[in-house]
Tab-separated table of C-alpha atoms in Angstrom:
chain	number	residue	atom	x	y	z
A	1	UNK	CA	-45.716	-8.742	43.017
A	2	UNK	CA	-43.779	-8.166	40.343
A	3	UNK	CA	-43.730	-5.384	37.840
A	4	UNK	CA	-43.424	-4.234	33.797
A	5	UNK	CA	-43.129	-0.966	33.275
A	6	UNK	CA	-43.863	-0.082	29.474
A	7	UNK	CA	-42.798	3.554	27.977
A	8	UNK	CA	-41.506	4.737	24.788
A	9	UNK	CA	-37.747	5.101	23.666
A	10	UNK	CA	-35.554	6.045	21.355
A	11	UNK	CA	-33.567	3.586	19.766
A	12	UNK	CA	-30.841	4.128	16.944
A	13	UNK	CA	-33.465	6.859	15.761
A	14	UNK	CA	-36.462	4.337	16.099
A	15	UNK	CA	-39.226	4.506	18.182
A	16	UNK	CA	-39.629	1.367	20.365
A	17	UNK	CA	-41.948	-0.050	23.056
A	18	UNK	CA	-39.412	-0.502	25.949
A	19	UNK	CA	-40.445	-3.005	28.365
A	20	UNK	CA	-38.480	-2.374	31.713
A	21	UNK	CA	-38.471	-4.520	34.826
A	22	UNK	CA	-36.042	-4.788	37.753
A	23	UNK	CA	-33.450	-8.026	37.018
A	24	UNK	CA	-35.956	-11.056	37.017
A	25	UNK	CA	-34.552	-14.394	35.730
A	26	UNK	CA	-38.757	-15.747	34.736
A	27	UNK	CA	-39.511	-12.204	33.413
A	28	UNK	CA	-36.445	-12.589	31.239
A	29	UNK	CA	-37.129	-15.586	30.046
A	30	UNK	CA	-40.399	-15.309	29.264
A	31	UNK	CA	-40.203	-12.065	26.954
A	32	UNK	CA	-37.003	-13.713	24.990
A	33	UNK	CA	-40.042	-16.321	23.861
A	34	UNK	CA	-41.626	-14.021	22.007
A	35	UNK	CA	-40.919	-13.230	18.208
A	36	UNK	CA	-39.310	-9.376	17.590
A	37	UNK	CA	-38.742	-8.284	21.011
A	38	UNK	CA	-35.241	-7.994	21.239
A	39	UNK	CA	-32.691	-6.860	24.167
A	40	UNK	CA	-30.629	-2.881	24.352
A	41	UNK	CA	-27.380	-3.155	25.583
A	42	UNK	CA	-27.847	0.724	25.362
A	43	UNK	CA	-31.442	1.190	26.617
A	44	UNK	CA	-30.642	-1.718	29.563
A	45	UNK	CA	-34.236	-3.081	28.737
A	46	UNK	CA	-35.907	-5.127	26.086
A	47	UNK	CA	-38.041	-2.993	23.264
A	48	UNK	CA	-39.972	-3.893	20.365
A	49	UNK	CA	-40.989	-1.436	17.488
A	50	UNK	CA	-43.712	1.316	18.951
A	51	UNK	CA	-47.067	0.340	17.052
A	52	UNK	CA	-50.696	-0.094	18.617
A	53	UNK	CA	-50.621	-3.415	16.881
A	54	UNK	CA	-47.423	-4.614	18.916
A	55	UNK	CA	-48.725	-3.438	22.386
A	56	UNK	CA	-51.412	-5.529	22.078
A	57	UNK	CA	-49.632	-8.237	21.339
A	58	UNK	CA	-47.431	-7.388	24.386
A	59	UNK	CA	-50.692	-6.823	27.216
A	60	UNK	CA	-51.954	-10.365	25.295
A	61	UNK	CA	-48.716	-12.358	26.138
A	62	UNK	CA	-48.504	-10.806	29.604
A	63	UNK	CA	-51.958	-10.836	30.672
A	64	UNK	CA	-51.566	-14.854	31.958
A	65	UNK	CA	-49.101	-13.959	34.150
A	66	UNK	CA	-49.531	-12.522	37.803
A	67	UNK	CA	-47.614	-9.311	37.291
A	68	UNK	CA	-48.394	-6.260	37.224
A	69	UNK	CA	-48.156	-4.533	34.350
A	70	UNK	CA	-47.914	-0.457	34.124
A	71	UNK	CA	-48.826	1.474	30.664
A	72	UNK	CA	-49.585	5.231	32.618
A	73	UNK	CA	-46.787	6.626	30.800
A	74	UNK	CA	-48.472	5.214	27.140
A	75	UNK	CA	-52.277	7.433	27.492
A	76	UNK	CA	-50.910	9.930	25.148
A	77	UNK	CA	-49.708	7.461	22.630
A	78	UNK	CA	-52.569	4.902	22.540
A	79	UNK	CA	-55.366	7.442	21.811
A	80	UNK	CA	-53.159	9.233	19.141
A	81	UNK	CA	-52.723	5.762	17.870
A	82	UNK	CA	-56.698	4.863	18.191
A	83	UNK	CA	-57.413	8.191	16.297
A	84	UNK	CA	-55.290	6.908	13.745
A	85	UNK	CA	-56.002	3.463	13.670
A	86	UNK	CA	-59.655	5.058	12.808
A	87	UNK	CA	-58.387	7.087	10.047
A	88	UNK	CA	-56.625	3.940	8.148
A	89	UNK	CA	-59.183	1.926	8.903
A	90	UNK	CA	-59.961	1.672	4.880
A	91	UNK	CA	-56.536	0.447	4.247
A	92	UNK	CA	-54.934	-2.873	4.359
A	93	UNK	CA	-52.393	-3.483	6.736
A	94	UNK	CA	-49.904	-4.894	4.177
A	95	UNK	CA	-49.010	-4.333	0.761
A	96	UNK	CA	-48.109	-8.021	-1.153
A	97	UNK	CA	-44.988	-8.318	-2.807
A	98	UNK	CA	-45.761	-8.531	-6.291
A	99	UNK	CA	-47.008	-4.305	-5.132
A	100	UNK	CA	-43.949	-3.744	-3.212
A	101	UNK	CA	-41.773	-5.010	-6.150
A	102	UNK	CA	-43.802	-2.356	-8.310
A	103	UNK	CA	-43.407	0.189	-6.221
A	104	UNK	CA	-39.493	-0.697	-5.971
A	105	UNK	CA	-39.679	-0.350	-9.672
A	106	UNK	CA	-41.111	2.747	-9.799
A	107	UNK	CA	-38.823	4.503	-7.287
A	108	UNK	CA	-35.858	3.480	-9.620
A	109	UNK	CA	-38.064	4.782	-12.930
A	110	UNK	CA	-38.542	8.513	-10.589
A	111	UNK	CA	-35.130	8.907	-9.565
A	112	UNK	CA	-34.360	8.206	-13.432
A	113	UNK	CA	-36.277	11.430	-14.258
A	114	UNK	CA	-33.878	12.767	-11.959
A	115	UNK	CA	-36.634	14.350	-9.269
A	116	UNK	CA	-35.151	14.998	-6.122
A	117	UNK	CA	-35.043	12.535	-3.191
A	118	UNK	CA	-37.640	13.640	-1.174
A	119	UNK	CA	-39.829	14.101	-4.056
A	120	UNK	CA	-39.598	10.469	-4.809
A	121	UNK	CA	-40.152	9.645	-1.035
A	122	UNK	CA	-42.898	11.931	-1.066
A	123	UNK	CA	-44.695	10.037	-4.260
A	124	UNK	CA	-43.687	6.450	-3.339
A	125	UNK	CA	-45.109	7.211	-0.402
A	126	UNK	CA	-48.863	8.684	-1.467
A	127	UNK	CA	-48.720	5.845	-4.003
A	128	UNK	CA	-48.255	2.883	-1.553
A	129	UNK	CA	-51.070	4.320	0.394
A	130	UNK	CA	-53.346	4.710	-2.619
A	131	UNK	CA	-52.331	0.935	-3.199
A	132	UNK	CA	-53.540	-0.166	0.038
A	133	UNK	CA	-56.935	2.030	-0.222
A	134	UNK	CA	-57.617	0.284	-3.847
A	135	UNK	CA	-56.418	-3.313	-2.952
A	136	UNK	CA	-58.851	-2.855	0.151
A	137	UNK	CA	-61.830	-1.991	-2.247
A	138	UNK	CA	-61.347	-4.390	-4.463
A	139	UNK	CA	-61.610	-2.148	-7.627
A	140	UNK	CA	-58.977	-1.013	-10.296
A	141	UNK	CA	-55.843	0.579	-9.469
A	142	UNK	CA	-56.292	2.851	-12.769
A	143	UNK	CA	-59.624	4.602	-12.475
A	144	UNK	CA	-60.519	8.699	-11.731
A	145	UNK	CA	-63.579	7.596	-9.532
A	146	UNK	CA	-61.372	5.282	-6.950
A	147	UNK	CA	-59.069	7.955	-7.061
A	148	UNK	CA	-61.334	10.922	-5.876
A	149	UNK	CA	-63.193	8.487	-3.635
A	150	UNK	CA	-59.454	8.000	-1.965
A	151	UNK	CA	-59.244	11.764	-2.216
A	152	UNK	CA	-62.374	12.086	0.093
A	153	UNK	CA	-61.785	9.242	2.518
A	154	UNK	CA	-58.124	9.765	3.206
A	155	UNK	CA	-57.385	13.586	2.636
A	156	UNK	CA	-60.860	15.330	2.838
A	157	UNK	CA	-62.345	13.664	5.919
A	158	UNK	CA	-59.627	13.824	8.004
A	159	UNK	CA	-58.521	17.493	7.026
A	160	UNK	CA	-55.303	16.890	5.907
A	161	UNK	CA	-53.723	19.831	4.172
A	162	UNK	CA	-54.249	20.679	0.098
A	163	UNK	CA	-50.879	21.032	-0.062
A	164	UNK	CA	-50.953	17.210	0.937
A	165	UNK	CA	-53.919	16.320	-1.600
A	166	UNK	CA	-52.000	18.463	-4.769
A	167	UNK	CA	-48.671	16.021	-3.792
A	168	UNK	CA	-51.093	13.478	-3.604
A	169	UNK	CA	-52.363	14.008	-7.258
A	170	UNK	CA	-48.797	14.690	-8.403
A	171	UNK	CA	-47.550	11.137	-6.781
A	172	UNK	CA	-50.344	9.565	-8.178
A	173	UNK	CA	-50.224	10.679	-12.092
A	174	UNK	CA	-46.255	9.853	-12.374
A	175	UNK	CA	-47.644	6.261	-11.271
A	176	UNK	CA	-50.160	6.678	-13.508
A	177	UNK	CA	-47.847	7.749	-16.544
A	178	UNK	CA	-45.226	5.039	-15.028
A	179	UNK	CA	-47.701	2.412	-16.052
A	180	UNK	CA	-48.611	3.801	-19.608
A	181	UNK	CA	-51.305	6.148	-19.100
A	182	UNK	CA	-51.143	9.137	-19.665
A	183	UNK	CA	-51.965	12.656	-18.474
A	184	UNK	CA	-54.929	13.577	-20.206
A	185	UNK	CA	-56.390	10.500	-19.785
A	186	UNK	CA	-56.501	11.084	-16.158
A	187	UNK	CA	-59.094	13.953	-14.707
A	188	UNK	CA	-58.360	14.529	-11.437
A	189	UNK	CA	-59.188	18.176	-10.041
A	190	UNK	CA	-56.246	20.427	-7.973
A	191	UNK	CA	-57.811	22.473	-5.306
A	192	UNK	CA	-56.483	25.537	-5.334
A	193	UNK	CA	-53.384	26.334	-2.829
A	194	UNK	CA	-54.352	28.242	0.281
A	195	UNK	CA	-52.743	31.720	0.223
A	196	UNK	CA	-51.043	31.864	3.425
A	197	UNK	CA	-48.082	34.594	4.433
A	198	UNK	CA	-44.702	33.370	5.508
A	199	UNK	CA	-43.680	33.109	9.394
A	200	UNK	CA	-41.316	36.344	9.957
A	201	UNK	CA	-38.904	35.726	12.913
A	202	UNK	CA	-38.078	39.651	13.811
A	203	UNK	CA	-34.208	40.459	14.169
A	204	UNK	CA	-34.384	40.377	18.132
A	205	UNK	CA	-36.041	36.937	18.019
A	206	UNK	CA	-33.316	35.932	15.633
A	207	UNK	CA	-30.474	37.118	17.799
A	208	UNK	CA	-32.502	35.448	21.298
A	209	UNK	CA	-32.310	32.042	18.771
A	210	UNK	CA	-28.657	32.621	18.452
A	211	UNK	CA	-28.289	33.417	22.224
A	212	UNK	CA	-29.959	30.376	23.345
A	213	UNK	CA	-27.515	27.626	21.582
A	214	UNK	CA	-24.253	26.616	22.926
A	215	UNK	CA	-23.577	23.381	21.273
A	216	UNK	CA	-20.872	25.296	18.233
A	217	UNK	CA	-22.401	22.571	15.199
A	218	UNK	CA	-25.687	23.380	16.279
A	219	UNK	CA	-25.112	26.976	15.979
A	220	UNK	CA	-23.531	26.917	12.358
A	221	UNK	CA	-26.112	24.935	10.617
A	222	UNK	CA	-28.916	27.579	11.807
A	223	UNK	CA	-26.570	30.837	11.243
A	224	UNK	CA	-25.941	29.427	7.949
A	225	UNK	CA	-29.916	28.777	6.919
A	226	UNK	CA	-30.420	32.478	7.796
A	227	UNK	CA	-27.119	34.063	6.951
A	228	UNK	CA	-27.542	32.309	3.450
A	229	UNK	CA	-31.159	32.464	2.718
A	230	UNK	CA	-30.944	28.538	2.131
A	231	UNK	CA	-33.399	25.683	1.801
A	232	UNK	CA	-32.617	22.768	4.608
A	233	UNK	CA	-31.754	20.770	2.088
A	234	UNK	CA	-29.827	23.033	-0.026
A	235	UNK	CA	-27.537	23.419	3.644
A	236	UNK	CA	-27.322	19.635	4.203
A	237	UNK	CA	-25.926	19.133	0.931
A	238	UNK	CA	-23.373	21.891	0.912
A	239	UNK	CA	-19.751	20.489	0.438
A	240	UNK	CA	-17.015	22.264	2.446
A	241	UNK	CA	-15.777	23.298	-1.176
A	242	UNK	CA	-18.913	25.040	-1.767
A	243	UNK	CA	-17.696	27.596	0.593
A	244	UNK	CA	-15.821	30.466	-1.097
A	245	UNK	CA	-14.234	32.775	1.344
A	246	UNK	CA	-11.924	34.368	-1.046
A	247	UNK	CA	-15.304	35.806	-3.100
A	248	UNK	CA	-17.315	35.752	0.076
A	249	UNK	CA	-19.801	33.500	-1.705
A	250	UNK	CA	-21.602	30.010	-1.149
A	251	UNK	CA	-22.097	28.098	-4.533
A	252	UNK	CA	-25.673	26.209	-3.982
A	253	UNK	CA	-25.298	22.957	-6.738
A	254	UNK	CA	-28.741	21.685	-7.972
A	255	UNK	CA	-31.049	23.415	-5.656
A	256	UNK	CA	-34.824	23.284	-6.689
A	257	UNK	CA	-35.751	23.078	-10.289
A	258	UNK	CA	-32.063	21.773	-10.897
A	259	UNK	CA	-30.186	24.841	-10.901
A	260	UNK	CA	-26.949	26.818	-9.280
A	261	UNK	CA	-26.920	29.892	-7.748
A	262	UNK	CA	-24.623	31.557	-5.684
A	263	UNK	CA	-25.146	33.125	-2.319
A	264	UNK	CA	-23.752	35.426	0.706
A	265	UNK	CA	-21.255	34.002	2.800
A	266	UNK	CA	-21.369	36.011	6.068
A	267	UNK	CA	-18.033	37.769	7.634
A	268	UNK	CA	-20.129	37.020	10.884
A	269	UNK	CA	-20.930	33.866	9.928
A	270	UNK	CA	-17.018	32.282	8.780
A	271	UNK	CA	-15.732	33.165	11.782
A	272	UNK	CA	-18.441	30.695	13.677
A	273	UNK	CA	-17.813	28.228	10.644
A	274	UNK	CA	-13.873	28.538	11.478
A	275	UNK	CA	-14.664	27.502	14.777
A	276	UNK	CA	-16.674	24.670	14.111
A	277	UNK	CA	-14.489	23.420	11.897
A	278	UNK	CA	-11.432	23.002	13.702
A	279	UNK	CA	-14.406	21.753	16.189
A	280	UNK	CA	-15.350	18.562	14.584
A	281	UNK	CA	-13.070	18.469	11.029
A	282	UNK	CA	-16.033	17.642	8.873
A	283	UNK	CA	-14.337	15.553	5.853
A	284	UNK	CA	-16.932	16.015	2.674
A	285	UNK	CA	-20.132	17.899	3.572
A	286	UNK	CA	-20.157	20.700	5.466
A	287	UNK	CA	-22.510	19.391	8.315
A	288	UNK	CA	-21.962	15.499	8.951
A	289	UNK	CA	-24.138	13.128	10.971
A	290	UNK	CA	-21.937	11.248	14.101
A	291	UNK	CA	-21.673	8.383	11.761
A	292	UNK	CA	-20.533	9.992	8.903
A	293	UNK	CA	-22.566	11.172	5.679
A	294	UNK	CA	-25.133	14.385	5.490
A	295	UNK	CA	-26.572	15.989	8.650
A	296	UNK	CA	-30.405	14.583	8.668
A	297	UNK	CA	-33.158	17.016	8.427
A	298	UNK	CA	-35.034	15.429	10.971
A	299	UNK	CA	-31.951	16.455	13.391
A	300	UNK	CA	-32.064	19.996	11.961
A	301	UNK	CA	-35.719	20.400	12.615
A	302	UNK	CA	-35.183	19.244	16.691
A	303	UNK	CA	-32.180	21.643	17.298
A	304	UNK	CA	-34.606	24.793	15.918
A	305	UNK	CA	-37.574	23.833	18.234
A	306	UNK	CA	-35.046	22.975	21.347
A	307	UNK	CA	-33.959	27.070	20.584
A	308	UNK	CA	-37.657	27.934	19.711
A	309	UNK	CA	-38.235	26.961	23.251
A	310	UNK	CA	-35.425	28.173	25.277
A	311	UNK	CA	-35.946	31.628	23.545
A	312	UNK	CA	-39.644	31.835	24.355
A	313	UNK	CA	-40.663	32.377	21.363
A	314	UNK	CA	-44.412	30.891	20.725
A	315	UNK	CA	-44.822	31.610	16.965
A	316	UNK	CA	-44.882	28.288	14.600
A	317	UNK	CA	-41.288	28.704	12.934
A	318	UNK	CA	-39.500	26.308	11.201
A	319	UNK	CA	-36.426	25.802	9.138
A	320	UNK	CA	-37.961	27.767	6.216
A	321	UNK	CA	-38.676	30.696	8.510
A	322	UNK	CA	-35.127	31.569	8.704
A	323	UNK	CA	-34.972	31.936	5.120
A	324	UNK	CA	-38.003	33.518	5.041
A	325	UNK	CA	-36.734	35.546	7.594
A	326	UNK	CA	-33.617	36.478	5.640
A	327	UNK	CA	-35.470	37.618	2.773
A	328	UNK	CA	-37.772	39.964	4.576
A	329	UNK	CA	-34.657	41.746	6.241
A	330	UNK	CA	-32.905	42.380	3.812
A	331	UNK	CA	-35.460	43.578	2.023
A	332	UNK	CA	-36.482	46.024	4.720
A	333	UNK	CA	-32.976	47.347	4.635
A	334	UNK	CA	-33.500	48.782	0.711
A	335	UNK	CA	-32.177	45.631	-1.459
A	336	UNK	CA	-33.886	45.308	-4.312
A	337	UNK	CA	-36.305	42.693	-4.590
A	338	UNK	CA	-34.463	41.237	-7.873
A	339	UNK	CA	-31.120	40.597	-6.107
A	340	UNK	CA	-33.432	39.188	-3.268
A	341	UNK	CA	-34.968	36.996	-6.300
A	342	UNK	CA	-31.353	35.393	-7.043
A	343	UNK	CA	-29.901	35.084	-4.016
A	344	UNK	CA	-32.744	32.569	-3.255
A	345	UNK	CA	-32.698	30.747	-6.542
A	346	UNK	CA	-36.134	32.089	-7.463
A	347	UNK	CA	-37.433	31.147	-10.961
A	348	UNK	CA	-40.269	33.869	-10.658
A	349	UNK	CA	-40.246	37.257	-8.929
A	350	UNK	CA	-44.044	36.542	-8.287
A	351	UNK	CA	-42.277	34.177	-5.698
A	352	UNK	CA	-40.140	36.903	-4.051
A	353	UNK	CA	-42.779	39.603	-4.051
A	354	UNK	CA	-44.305	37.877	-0.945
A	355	UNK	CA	-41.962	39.503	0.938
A	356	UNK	CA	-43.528	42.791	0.329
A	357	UNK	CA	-46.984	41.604	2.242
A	358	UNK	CA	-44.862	41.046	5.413
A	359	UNK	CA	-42.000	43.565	5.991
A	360	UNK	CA	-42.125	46.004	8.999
A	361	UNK	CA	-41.094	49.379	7.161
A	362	UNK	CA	-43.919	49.370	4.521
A	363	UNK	CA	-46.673	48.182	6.862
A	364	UNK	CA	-45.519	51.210	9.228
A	365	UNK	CA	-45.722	53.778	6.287
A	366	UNK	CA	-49.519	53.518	6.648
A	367	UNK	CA	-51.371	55.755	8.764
A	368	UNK	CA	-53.910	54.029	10.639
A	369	UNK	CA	-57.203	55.826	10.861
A	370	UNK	CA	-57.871	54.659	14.207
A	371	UNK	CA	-55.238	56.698	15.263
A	372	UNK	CA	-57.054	59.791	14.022
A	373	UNK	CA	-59.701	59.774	16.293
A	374	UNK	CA	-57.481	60.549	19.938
């Protein structure tokens, strides 16, 4: 009998349903009938874009035939999918185009008030999905009561974070104020942010990290987040003229809240940037995708969890940590917090004094009473 094996794959940085079946000319032929699934000269198989929605419509168009069809390898991914399926189940499926053009229009009016890019992702994003709640109930786009009720159904119930809800509210009153109302016309309630320390990668984790890596690009970016105290994105968008190695300094352009700073430049670290530049001859920014352009983030986040793995090392770290990480060192060697303050482009030293809640050599200084009683 013969067989379809369906799995997920990667393709150019897509997800896709890959439908795989030993050279069959009927099997072939059949699947090329059907609308979006398309053949991989790279994957050798044909794929269609991973969604609940398009499996379906895969098991319906096979499920006529006599052959056997194998989704073992898809368990994982159709209950995640289910659970979520549940979650959006007071959304409509599609926005219609006189919405789309709207929120098209927006984007362009965001990026005008020159916010960052992933800040106007981030509020074209919560928008569209308040779109789709609204359209669903039938009620107006422009009302406090729709909006908390989307607060409750899409962010409460299914625990998403507060940060979430407070980017939600954010997103939602530049739409607001990008159709003509404005602020104090809309009541909407923050919850207050949850107070919650930094992750603190310890030196000997740091240097295990390090240890770990072999591929010389790979190495760089991550010596530079922590060598530099720097923002992912602050990194991604560093020019190879940022680098000063005459000063020893890294000149950060624009960071967050639209300012310069300058920053350390590592003896340890140039000689590993030497390296990778003669490497792969980057041509504007300092880290470059294969195809040219800025390194993605989504790239920088797999290379730390690949190390985070090799290394052993079970604590929930992510890009941020190393700066995080940075800060705390140095400020267990004696710097004082306000050079800390600058060298990450704080606007507040509120901000920076979180450090003091997680370094090693004041936590030590106190005597535990436990100890007293042995």
């Amino acid at each position: 009998m013969k067989k379809i094996i369906l799995n997920t794959a990667k393709h150019r940085n897509k997800n896709v349903l890959a439908i795989r079946f030993k050279y069959d000319d009927e099997i072939k032929e059949h699947l090329k009938k059907l609308e979006n699934v398309l053949w991989s000269q790279t994957l050798k198989c044909f794929y269609i874009e991973l969604s609940l929605k398009n499996l379906r419509i895969i098991f319906s168009y096979l499920k006529n035939t006599n052959w056997t069809v194998d989704y073992s390898q898809l368990h994982s991914f159709i209950e995640k999918s289910k659970i979520e399926e549940k979650r959006n189940s007071h959304l409509i499926d599609e926005i219609p185009t006189e919405y789309q053009i709207e929120l098209q229009k927006f984007e362009k009016w965001l990026f005008q008030k020159r916010l960052s890019e992933n800040t106007v992702n981030t509020y074209v994003d919560v928008t569209a999905t308040y779109i789709k709640y609204a359209l669903l109930k039938k009620v107006d786009l422009f009302s406090t009561k729709i909006v908390e009720a989307f607060c409750y159904d899409y962010i409460y119930k299914p625990s998403k974070s507060i940060s979430y809800q407070n980017q939600f509210i954010s997103g939602i009153k530049k739409f607001f104020e990008y159709k003509g109302y404005a602020y104090d016309q809309i009541h909407i309630e923050r919850p207050k942010k949850e107070k919650k320390l930094p992750i603190i990668l310890s030196t000997d984790e740091i240097k295990s990290i390090f240890n770990t890596i072999t591929n010389l690009k790979h190495k760089a970016l991550l010596s530079l987040l922590y060598s530099a105290g720097l923002r992912i994105g602050e990194a991604i968008n560093l020019e190879i003229t940022d680098i000063d190695s005459k000063r020893m300094l890294i000149h950060i352009k624009q960071a967050k809240g639209k300012k310069d700073r300058y920053t350390l430049l590592s003896s340890a670290f140039v000689k590993i940037l030497r390296e990778y530049y003669i490497a792969y001859k980057p041509k504007k920014y300092l880290f470059e995708g294969q195809k040219g352009g800025k390194y993605s983030n989504t790239s920088a986040q797999k290379v730390l969890k690949n190390a985070l793995f090799r290394a052993d090392i079970r604590k929930k770290a992510t890009l941020h940590s190393l700066r995080h990480s940075f800060a705390t060192h140095l400020l267990e060697k004696g710097t004082d917090i306000r050079y800390i303050q600058e060298l990450l482009g704080h606007s507040s030293p509120k901000t920076t004094m979180i450090y003091t809640h997680v370094t090693e050599t004041s936590l030590k200084k106190i005597k535990n009473p436990f100890d007293d009683l042995f």
